mmCIF file of C-alpha atoms and ligand atoms in Angstrom:
data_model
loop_
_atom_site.group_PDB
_atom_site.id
_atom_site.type_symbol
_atom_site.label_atom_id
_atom_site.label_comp_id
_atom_site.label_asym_id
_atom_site.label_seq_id
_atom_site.Cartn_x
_atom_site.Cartn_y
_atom_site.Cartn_z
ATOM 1 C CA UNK A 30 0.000 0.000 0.000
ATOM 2 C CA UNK A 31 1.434 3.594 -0.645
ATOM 3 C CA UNK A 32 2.277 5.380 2.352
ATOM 4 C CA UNK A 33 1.281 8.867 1.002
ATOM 5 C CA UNK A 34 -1.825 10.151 -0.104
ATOM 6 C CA UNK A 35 -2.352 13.790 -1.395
ATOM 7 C CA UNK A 36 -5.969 14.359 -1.026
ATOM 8 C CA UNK A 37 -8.241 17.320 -2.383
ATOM 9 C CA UNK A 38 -11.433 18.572 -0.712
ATOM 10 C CA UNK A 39 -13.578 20.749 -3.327
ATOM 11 C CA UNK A 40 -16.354 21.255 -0.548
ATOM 12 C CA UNK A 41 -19.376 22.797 -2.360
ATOM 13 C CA UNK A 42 -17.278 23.604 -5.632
ATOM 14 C CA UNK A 43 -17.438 23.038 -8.923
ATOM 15 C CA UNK A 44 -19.305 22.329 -12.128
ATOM 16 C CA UNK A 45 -19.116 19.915 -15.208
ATOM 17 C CA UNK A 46 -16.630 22.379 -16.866
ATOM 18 C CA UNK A 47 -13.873 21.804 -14.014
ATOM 19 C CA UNK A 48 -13.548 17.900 -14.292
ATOM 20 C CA UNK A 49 -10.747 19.336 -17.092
ATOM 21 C CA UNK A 50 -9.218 20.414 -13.317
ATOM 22 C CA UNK A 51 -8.495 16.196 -12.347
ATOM 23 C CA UNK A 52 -7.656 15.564 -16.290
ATOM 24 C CA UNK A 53 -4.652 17.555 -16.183
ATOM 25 C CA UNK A 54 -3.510 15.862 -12.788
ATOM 26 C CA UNK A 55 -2.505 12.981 -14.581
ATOM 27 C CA UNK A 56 1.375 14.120 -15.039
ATOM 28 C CA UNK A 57 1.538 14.931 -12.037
ATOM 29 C CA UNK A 58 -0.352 11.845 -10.714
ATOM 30 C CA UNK A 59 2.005 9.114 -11.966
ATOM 31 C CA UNK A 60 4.420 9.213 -8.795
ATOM 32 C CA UNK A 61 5.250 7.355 -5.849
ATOM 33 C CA UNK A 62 1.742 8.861 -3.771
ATOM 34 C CA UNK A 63 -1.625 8.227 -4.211
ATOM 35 C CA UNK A 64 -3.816 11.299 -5.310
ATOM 36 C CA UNK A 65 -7.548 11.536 -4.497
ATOM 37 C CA UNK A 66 -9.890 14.085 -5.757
ATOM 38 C CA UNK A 67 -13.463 14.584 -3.807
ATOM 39 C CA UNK A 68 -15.178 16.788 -6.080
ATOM 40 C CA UNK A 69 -18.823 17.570 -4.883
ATOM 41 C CA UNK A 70 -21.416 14.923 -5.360
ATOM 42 C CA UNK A 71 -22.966 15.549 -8.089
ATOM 43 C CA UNK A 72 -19.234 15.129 -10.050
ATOM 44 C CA UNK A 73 -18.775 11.543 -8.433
ATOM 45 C CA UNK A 74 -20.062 9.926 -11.324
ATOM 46 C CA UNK A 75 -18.158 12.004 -13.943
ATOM 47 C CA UNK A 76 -14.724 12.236 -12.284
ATOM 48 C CA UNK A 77 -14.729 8.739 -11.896
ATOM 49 C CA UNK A 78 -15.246 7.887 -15.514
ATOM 50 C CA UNK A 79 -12.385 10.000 -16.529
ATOM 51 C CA UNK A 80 -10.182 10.187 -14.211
ATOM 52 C CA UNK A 81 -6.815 8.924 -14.721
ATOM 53 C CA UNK A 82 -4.483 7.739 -12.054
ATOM 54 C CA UNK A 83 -6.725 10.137 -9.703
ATOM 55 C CA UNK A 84 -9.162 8.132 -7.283
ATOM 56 C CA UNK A 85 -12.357 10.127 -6.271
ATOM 57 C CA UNK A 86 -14.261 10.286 -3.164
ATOM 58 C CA UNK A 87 -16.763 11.256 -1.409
ATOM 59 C CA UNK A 88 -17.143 14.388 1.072
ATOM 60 C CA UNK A 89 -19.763 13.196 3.363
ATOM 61 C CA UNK A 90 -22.504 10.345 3.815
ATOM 62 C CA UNK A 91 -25.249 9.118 5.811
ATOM 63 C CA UNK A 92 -25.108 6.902 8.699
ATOM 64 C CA UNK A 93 -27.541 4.348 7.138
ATOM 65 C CA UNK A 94 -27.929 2.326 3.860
ATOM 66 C CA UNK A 95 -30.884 3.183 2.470
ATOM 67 C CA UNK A 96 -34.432 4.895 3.827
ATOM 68 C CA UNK A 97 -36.521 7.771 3.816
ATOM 69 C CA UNK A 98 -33.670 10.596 4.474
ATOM 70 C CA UNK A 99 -34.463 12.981 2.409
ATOM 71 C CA UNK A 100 -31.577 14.410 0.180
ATOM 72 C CA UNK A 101 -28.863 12.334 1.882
ATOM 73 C CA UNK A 102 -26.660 9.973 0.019
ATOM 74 C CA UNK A 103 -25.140 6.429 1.690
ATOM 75 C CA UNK A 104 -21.810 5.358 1.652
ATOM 76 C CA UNK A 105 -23.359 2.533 -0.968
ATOM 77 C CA UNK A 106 -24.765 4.918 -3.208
ATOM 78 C CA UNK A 107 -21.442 6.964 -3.334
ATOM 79 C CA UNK A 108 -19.358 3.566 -3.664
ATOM 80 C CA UNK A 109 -22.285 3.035 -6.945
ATOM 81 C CA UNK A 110 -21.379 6.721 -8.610
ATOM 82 C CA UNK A 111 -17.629 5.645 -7.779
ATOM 83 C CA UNK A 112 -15.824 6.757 -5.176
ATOM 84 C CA UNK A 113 -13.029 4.845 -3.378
ATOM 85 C CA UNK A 114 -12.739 7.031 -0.430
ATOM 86 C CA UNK A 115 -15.296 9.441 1.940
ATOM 87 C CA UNK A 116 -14.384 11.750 4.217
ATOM 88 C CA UNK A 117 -15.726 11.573 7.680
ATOM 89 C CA UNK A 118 -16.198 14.606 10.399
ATOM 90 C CA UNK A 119 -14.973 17.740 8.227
ATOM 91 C CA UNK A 120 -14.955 20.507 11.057
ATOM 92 C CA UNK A 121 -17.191 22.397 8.525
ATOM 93 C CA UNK A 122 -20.414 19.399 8.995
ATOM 94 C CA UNK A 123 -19.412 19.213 12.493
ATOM 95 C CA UNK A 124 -20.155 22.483 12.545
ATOM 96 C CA UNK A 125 -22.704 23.594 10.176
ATOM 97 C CA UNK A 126 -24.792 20.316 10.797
ATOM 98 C CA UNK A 127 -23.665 19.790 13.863
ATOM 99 C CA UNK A 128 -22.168 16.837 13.877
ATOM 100 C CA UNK A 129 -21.046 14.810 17.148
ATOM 101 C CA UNK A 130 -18.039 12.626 17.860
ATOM 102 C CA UNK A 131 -20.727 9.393 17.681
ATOM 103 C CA UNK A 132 -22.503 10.447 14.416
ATOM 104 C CA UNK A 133 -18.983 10.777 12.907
ATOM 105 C CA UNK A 134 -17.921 7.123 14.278
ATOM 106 C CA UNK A 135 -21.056 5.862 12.830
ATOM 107 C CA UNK A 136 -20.409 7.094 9.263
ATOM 108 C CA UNK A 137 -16.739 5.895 9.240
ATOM 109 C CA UNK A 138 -18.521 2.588 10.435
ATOM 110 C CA UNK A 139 -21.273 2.679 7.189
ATOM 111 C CA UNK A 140 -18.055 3.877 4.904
ATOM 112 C CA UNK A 141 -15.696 0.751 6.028
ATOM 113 C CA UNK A 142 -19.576 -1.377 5.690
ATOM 114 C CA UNK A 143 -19.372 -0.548 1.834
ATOM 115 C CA UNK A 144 -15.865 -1.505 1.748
ATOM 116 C CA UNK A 145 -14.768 2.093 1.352
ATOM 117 C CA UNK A 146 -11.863 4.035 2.973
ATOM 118 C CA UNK A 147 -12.623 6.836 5.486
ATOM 119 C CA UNK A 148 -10.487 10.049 6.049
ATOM 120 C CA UNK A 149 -11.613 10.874 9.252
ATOM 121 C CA UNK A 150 -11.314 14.536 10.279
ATOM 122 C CA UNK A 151 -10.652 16.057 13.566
ATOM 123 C CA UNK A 152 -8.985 19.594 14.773
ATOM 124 C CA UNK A 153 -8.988 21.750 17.423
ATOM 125 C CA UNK A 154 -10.261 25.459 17.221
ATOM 126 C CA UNK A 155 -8.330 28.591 17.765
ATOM 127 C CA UNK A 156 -9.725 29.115 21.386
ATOM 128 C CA UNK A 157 -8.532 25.827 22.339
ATOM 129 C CA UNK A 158 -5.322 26.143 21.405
ATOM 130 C CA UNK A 159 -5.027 29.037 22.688
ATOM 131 C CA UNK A 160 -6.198 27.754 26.380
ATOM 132 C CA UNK A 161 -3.590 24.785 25.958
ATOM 133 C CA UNK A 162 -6.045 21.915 25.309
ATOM 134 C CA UNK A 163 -4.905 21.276 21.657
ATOM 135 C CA UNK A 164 -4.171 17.158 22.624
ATOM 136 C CA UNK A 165 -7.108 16.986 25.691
ATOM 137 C CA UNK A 166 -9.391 18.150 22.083
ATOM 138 C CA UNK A 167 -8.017 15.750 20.064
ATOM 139 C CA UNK A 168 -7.335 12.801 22.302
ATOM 140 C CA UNK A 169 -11.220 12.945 23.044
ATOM 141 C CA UNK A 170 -12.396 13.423 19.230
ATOM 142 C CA UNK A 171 -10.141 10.378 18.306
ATOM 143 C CA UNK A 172 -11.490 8.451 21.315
ATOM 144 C CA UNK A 173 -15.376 9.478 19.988
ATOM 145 C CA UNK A 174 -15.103 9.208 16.503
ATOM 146 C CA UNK A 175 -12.891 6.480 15.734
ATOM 147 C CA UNK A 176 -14.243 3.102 15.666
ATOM 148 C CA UNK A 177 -12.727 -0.190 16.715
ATOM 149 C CA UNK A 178 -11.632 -2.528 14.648
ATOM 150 C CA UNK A 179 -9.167 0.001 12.548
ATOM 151 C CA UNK A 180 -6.899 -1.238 9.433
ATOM 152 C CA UNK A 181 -4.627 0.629 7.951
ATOM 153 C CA UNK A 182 -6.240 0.415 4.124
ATOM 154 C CA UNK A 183 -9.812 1.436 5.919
ATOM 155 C CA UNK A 184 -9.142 4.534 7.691
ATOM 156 C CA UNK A 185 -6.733 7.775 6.954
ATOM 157 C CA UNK A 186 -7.362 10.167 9.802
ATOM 158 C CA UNK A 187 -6.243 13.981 8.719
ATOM 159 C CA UNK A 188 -5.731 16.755 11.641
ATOM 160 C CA UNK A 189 -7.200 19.935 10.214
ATOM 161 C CA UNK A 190 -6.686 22.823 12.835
ATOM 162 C CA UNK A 191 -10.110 24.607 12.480
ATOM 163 C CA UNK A 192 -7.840 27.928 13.137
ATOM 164 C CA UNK A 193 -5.971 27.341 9.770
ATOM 165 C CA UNK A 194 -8.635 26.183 7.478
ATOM 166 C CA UNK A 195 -9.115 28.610 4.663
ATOM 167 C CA UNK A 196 -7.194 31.277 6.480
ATOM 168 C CA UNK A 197 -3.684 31.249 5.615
ATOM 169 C CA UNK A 198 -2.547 30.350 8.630
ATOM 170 C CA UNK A 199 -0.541 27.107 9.646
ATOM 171 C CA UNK A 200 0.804 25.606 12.400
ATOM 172 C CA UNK A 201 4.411 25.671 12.559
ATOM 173 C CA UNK A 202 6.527 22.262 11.692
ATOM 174 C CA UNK A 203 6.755 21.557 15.527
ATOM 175 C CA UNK A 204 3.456 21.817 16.477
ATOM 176 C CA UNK A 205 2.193 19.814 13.608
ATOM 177 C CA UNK A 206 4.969 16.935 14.578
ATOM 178 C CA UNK A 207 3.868 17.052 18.167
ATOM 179 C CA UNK A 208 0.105 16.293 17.497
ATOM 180 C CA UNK A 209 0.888 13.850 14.431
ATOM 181 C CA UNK A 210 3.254 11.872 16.981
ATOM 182 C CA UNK A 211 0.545 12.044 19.577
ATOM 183 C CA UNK A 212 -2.001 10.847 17.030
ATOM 184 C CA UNK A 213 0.274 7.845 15.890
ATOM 185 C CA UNK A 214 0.744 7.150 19.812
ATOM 186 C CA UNK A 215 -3.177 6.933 20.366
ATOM 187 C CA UNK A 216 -3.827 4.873 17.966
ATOM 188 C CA UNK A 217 -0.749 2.219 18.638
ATOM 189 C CA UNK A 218 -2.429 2.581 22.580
ATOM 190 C CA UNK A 219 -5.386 1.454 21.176
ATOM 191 C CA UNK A 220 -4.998 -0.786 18.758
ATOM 192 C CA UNK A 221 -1.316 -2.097 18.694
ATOM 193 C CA UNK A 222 2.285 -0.438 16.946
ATOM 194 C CA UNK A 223 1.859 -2.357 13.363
ATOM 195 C CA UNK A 224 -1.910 -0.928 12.630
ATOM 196 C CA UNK A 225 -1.034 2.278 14.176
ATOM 197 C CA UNK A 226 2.000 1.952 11.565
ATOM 198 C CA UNK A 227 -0.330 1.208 8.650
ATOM 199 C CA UNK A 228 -2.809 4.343 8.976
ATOM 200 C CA UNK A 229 -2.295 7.377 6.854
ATOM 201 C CA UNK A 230 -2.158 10.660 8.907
ATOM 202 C CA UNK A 231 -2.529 13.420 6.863
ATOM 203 C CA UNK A 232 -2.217 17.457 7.583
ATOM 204 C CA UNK A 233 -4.967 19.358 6.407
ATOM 205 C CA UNK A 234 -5.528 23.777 6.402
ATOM 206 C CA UNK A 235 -3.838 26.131 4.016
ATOM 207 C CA UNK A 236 -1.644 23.931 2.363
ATOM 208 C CA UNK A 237 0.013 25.566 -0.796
ATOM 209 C CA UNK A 238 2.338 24.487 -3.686
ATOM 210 C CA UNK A 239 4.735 26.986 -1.684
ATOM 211 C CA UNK A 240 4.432 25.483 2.209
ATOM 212 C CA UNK A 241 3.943 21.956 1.009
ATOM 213 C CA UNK A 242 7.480 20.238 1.197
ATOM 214 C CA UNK A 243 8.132 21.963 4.089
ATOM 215 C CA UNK A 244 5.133 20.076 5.987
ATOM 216 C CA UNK A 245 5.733 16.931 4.133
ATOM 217 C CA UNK A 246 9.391 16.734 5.957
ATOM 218 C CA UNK A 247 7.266 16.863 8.751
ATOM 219 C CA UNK A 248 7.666 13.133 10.439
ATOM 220 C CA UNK A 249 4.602 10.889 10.933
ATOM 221 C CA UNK A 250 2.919 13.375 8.333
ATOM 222 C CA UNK A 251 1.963 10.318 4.911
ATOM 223 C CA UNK A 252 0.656 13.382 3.098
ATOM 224 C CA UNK A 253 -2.083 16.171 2.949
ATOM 225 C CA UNK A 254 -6.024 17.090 2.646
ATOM 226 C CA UNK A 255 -6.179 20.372 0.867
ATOM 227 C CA UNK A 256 -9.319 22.670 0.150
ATOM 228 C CA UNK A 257 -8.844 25.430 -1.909
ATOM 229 C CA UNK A 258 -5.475 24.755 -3.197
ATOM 230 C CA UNK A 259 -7.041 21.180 -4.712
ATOM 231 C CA UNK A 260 -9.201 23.440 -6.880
ATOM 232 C CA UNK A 261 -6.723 23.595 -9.793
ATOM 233 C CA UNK A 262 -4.562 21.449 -10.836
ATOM 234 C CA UNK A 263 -1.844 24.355 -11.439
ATOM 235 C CA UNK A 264 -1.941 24.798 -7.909
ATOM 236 C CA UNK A 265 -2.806 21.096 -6.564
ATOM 237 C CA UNK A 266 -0.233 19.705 -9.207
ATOM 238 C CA UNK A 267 2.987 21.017 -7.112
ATOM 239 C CA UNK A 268 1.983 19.753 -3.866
ATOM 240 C CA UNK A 269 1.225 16.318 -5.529
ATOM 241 C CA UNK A 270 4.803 16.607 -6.576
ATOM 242 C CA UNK A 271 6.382 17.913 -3.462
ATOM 243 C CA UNK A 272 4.703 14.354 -1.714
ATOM 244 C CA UNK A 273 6.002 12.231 -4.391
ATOM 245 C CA UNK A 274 9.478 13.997 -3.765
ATOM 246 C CA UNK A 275 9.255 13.247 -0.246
ATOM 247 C CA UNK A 276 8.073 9.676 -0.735
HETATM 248 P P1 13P B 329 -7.912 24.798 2.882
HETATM 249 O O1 13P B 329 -6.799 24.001 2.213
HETATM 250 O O2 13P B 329 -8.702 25.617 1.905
HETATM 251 O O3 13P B 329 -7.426 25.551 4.061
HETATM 252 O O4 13P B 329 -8.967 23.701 3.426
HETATM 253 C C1 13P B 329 -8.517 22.627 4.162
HETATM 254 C C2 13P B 329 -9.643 21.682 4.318
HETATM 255 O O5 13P B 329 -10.597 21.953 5.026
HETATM 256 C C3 13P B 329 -9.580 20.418 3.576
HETATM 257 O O6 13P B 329 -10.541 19.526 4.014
#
């Protein structure tokens, strides 16, 4: 399995005319990391069919197969349109659809159900960092939201400081070591050294073409989840290449 994975997170972007955006990935895409486009829904289908040497997923999905949930999708139904990979507990649904640590464990558990991978999200906000509870935040979201019975090909978990998500702003190398070596510690707690091994963590806010190999030197970092930097693939392109130069 590859160890890195540069993911991109369109959020609610994009429209037929920018699937040309994952089309000219493909140069860039032929390296030693493993690039993932999650384009919004309604481009699963699409993206799939021509995308080359780019996997597409999934932002979000319901906790339940099937049923009268009006305007949700299922991990099923996304796997169908053909995506490979859904994000779980984006700091943006736990916040704008409130979304707890439990609703967020059961969707990683109804992704790994379809035989899909999860990129589970969790990050601490500005205030708490500030007050010095940056791991207490993290420690608990990881003990909520991840399930049990992890493998290292099911779940990616990316730390996306709410603080430096479409703001600019990023953590400096040592802080992002600290809580990627904390998160690798958790999980090798919880579920032993050679899973803990196997899981993809991934950095995720404001990473550009120009910060990217800097973070990627970064250890216990296997790659990133970018948002608006993933929307073309002049500026997504370079930080695909930066992983593979790290790989
Ligand atoms: P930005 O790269 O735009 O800061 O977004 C990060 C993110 O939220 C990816 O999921």
């Amino acid at each position: 399995m590859p160890r890195k994975l540069a993911a991109g997170n369109w959020k609610m972007n994009g429209t037929r005319d920018s699937l040309t955006e994952i089309s000219a990935l493909f140069d860039a895409a032929g390296g030693a990391a493993e690039v993932l486009i999650c384009p919004p829904a309604t481009l699963i289908q699409a993206a799939a069919s021509a995308a080359q040497g780019v996997m597409i997923g999934a932002q979000d999905c319901h906790t339940e197969d099937k049923g009268a949930h009006t305007g949700d999708l299922s991990a099923p139904m996304l796997k169908d349109a053909g995506a490979s990979h859904i994000i779980t507990g984006h700091s943006e649904r736990r916040a704008d659809h409130g979304e707890t640590d439990a609703v967020v464990r059961a969707k990683t558990e109804a992704v790994w159900a379809a035989g899909l991978v999860a990129i589970l999200c969790i990050g601490e906000t500005l205030e708490e960092r500030e007050a010095g509870k940056t791991l207490d935040v993290l420690a608990e979201q990881m003990a909520g939201s991840v399930p049990d019975g992890v493998t290292g090909d099911q779940l990616v978990i990316a730390y996306e400081p709410v603080w430096a998500i479409g703001t600019g702003k990023v953590p400096n190398t040592d802080q992002i070591a600290e809580v990627h070596e904390f998160m690798r510690k958790k999980l090798t707690d919880r579920f032993g050294q050679a899973v803990a091994d196997d899981v993809r963590l991934l950095y995720g806010g404001s990473v550009k073409a120009s910060n990217a190999a800097e973070i990627f030197a970064v250890a216990d970092v296997d790659g990133a989840l970018v948002g608006g930097a993933s929307l073309k693939a002049a500026d997504f392109g370079p930080i695909v290449k930066a992983l593979n130069a790290s790989a």
